[in-house]
PDB file of C-alpha atoms in Angstrom:
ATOM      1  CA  UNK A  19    -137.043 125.310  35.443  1.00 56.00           C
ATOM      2  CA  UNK A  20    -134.345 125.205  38.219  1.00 67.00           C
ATOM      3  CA  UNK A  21    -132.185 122.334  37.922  1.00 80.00           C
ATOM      4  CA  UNK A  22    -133.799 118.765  38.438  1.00 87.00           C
ATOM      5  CA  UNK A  23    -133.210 116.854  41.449  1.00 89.00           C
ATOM      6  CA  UNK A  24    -134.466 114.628  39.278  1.00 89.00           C
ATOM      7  CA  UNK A  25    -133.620 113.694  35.640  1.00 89.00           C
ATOM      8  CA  UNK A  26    -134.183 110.388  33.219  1.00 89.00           C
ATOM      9  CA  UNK A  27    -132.837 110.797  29.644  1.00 91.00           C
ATOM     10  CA  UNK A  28    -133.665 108.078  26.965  1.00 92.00           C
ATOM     11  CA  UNK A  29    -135.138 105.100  29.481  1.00 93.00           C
ATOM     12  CA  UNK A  30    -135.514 101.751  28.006  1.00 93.00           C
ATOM     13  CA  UNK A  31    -136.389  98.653  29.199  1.00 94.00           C
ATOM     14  CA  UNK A  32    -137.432  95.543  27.913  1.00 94.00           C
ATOM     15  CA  UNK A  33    -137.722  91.503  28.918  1.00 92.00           C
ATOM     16  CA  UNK A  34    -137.199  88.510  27.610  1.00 92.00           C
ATOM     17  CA  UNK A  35    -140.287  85.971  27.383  1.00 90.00           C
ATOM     18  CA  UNK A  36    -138.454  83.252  25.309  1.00 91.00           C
ATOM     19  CA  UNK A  37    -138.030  84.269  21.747  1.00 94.00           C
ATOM     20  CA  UNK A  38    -140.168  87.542  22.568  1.00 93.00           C
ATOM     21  CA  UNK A  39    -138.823  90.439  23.688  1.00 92.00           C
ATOM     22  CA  UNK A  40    -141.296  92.801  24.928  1.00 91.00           C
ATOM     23  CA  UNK A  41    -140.133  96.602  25.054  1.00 93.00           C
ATOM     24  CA  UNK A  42    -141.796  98.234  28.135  1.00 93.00           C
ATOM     25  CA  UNK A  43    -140.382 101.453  27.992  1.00 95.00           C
ATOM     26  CA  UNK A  44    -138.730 103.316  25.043  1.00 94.00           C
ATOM     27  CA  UNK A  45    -137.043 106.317  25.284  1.00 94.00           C
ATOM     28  CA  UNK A  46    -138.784 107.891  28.552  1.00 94.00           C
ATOM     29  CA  UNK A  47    -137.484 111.158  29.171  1.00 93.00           C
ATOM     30  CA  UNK A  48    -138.732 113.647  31.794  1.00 90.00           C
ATOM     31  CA  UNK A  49    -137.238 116.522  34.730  1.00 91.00           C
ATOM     32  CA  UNK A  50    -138.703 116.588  38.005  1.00 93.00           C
ATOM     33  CA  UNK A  51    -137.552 120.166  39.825  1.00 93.00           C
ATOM     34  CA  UNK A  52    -137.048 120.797  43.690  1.00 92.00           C
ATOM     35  CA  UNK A  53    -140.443 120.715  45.379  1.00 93.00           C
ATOM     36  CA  UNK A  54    -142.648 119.482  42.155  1.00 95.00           C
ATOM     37  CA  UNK A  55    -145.351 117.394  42.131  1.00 95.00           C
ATOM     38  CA  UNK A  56    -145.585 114.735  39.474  1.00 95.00           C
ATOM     39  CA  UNK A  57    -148.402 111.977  38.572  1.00 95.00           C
ATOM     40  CA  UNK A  58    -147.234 109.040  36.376  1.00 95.00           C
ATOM     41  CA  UNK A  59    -150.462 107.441  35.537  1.00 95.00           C
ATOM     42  CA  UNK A  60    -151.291 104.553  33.052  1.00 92.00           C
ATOM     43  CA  UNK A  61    -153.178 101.313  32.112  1.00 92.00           C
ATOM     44  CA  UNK A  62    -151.917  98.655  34.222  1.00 90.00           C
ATOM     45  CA  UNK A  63    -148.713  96.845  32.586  1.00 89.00           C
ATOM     46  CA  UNK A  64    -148.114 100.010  30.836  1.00 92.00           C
ATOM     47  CA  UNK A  65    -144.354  99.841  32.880  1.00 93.00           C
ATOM     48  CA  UNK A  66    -145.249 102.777  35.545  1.00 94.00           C
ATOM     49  CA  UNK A  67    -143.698 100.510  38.916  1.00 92.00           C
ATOM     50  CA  UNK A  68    -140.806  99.161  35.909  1.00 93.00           C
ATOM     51  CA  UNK A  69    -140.195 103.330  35.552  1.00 93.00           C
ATOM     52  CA  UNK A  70    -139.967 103.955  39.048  1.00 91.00           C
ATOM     53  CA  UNK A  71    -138.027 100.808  39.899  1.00 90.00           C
ATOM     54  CA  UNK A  72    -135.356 102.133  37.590  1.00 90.00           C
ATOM     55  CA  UNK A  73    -135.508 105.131  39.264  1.00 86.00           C
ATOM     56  CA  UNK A  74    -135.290 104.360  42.489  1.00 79.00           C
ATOM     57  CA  UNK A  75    -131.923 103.033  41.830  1.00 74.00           C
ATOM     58  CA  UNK A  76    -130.359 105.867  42.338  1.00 55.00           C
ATOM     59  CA  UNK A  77    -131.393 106.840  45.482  1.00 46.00           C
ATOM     60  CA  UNK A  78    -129.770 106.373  49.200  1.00 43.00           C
ATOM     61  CA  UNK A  79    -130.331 105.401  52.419  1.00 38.00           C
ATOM     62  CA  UNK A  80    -129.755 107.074  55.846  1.00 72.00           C
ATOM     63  CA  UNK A  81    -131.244 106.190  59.508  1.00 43.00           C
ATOM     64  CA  UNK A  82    -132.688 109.133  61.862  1.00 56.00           C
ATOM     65  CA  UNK A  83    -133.949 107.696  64.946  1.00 68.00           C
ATOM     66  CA  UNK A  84    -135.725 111.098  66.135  1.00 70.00           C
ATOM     67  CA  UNK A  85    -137.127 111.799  62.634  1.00 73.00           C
ATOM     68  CA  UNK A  86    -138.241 108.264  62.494  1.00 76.00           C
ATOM     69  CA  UNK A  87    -140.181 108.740  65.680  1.00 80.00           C
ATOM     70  CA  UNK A  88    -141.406 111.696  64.799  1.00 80.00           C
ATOM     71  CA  UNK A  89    -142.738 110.739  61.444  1.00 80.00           C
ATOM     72  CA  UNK A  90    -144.328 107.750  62.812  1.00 83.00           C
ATOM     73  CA  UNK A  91    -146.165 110.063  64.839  1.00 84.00           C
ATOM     74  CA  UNK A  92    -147.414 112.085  62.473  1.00 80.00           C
ATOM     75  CA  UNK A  93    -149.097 109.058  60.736  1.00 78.00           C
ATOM     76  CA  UNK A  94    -150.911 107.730  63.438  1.00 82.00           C
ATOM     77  CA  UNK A  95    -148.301 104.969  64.457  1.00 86.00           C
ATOM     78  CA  UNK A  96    -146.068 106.614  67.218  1.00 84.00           C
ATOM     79  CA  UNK A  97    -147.294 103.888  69.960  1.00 86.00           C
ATOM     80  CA  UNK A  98    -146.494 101.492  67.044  1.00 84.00           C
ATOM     81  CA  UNK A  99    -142.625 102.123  67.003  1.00 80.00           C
ATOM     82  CA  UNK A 100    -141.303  98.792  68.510  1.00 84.00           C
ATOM     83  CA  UNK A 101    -144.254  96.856  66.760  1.00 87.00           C
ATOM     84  CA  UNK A 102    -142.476  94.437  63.902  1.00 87.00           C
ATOM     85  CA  UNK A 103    -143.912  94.750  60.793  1.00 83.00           C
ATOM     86  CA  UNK A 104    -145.946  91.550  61.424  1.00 88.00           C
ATOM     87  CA  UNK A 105    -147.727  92.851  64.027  1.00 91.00           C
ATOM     88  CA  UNK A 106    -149.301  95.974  61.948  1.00 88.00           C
ATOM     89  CA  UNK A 107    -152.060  95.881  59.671  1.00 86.00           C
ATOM     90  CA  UNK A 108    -151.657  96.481  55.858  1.00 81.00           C
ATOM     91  CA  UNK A 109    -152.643 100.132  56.280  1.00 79.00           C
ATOM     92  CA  UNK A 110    -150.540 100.317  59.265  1.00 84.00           C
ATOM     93  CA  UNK A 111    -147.459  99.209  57.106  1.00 84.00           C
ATOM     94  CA  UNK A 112    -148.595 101.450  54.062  1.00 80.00           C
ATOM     95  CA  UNK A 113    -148.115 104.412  56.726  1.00 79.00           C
ATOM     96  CA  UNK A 114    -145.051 102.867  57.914  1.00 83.00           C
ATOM     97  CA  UNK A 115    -143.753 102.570  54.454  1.00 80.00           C
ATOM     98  CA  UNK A 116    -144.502 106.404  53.931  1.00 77.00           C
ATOM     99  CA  UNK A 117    -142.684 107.373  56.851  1.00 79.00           C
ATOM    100  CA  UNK A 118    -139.715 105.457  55.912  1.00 77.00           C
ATOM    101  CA  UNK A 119    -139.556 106.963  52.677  1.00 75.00           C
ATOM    102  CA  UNK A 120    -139.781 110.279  54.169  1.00 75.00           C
ATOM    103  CA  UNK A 121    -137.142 109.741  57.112  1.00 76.00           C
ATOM    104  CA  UNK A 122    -134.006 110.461  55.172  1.00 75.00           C
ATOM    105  CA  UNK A 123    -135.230 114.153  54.160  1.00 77.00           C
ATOM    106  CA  UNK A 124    -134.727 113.335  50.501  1.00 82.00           C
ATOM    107  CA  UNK A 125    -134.953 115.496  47.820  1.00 87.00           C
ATOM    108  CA  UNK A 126    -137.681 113.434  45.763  1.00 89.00           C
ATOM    109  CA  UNK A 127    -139.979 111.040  46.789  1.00 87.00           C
ATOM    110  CA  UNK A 128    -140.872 108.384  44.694  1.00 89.00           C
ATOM    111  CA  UNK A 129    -144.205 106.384  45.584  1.00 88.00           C
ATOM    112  CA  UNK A 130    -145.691 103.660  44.184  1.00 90.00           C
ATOM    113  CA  UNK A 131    -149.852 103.931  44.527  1.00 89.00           C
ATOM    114  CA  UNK A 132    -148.248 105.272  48.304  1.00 85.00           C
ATOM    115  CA  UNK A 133    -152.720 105.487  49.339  1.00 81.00           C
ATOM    116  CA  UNK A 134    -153.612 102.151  47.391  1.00 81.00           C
ATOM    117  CA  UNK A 135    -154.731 100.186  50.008  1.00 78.00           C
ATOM    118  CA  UNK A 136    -155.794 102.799  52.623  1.00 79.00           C
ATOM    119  CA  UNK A 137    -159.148 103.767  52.912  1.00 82.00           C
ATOM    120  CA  UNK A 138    -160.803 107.549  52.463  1.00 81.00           C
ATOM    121  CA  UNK A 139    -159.044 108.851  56.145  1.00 81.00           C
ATOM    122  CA  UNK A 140    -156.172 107.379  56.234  1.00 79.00           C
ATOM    123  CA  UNK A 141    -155.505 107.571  52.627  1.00 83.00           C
ATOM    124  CA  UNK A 142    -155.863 111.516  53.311  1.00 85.00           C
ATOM    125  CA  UNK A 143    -154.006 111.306  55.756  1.00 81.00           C
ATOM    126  CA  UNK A 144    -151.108 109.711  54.197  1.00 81.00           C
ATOM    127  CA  UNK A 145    -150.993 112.157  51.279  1.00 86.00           C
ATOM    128  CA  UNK A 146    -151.766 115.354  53.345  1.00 85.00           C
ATOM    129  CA  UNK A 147    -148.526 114.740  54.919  1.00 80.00           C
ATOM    130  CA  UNK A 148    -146.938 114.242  52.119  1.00 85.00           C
ATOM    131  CA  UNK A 149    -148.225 117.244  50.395  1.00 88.00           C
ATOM    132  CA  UNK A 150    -147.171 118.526  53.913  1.00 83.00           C
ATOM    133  CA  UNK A 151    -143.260 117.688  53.673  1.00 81.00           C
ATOM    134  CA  UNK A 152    -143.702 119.287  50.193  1.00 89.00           C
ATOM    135  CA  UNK A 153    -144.624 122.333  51.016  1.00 90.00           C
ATOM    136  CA  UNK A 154    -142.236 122.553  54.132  1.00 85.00           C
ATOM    137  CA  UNK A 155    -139.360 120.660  52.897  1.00 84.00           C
ATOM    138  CA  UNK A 156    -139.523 122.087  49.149  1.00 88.00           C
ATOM    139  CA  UNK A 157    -139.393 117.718  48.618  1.00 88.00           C
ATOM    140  CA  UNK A 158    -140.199 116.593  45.580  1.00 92.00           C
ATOM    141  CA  UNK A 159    -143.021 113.880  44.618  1.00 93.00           C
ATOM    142  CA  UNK A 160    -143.279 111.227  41.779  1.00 93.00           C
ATOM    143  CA  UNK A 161    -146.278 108.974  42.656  1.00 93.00           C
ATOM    144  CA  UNK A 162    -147.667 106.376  40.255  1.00 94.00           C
ATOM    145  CA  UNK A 163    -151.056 105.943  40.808  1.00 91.00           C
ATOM    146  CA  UNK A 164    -154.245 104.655  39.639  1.00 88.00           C
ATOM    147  CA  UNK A 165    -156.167 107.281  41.420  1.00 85.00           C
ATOM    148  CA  UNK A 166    -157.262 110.231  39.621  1.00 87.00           C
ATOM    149  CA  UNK A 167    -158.322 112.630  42.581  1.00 87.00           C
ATOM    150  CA  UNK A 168    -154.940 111.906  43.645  1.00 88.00           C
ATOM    151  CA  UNK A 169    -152.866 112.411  40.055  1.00 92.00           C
ATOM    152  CA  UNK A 170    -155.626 115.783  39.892  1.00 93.00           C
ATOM    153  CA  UNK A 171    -154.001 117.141  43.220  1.00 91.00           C
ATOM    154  CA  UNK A 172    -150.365 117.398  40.898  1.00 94.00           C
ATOM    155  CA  UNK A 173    -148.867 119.830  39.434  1.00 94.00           C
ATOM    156  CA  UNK A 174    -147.837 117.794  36.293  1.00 94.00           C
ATOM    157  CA  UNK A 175    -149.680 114.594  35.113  1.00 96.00           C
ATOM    158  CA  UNK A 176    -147.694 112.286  32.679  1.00 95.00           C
ATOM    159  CA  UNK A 177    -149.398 109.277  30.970  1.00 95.00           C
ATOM    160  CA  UNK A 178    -147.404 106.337  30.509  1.00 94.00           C
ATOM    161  CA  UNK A 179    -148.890 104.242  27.254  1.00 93.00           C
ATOM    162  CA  UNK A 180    -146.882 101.738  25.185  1.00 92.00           C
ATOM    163  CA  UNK A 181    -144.169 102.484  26.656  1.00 92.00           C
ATOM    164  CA  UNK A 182    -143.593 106.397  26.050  1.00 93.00           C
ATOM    165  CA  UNK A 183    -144.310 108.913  28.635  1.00 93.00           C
ATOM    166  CA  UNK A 184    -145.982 112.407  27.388  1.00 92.00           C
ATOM    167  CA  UNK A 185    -147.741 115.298  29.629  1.00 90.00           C
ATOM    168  CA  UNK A 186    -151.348 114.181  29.938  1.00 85.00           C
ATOM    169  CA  UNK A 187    -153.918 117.315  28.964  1.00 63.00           C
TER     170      UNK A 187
END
């Protein structure tokens, strides 16, 4: 494997509910490489949006007007670009959401259920451009997901269950 653009080593997490202390994630560990695509899939509460929340701290943010535009575009929304977020349906944001993600050129993408509340076209649509930017951009993917078709279309599916990660079969 080339070297990760993306690495967690010995992830824990837990929280406090009064005198409980519930331990969501011990010990994850898992390498993403340039341009791989990754599933995280699990029951819900098994800690997949806690994983990627930790994750995400480490990324940053940049602005690229023309990219922005030009993203937007590719997700249907380009005569939606001075529309506030208000004024968009919730599969109009979803797209937007994608195509802010995807504006900074990052290295790794990481997506919570990024087609969740799209339906069958634009859900397609959504992930065909990010299987797109993949391809192109050699950009990597983490998406949690519920969706099976979705985790199927991965190179790597991990499982997330009481709180350990392992390579699903």
């Amino acid at each position: 494997m080339s070297d990760p653009v993306l690495e967690a080593q010995a992830v824990h997490k837990s929280f406090h509910q009064g005198p409980v202390v519930l331990e969501v994630l011990r010990g994850v560990a898992f390498n993403v490489a340039a341009g791989e695509r990754v599933a995280i899939v699990g029951a819900s509460g098994s800690g997949k949006t806690t994983l990627l929340q930790l994750l995400v701290r480490r990324s940053k943010v940049a602005l690229a007007r023309e990219c922005a535009r030009t993203l937007l575009e590719r997700v249907g929304l380009g005569e939606r670009l001075h529309h506030r977020p208000h004024q968009l349906s919730g599969g109009e944001r979803q797209r937007a959401a994608v195509a802010r993600a995807l504006v900074t050129q990052p290295r790794v993408v990481l997506a919570d259920e990024p087609t969740g509340n799209l339906d069958g076209a634009n859900a397609e649509s959504v992930f065909a451009l990010m299987l797109e930017l993949n391809r192109e951009r050699g950009t990597s993917l983490v998406v949690v997901t519920h969706d099976v078709r979705l985790a199927g279309r991965m190179e790597r599916i991990y499982e997330l269950e009481r709180g350990t990660l392992a390579v699903r079969q």
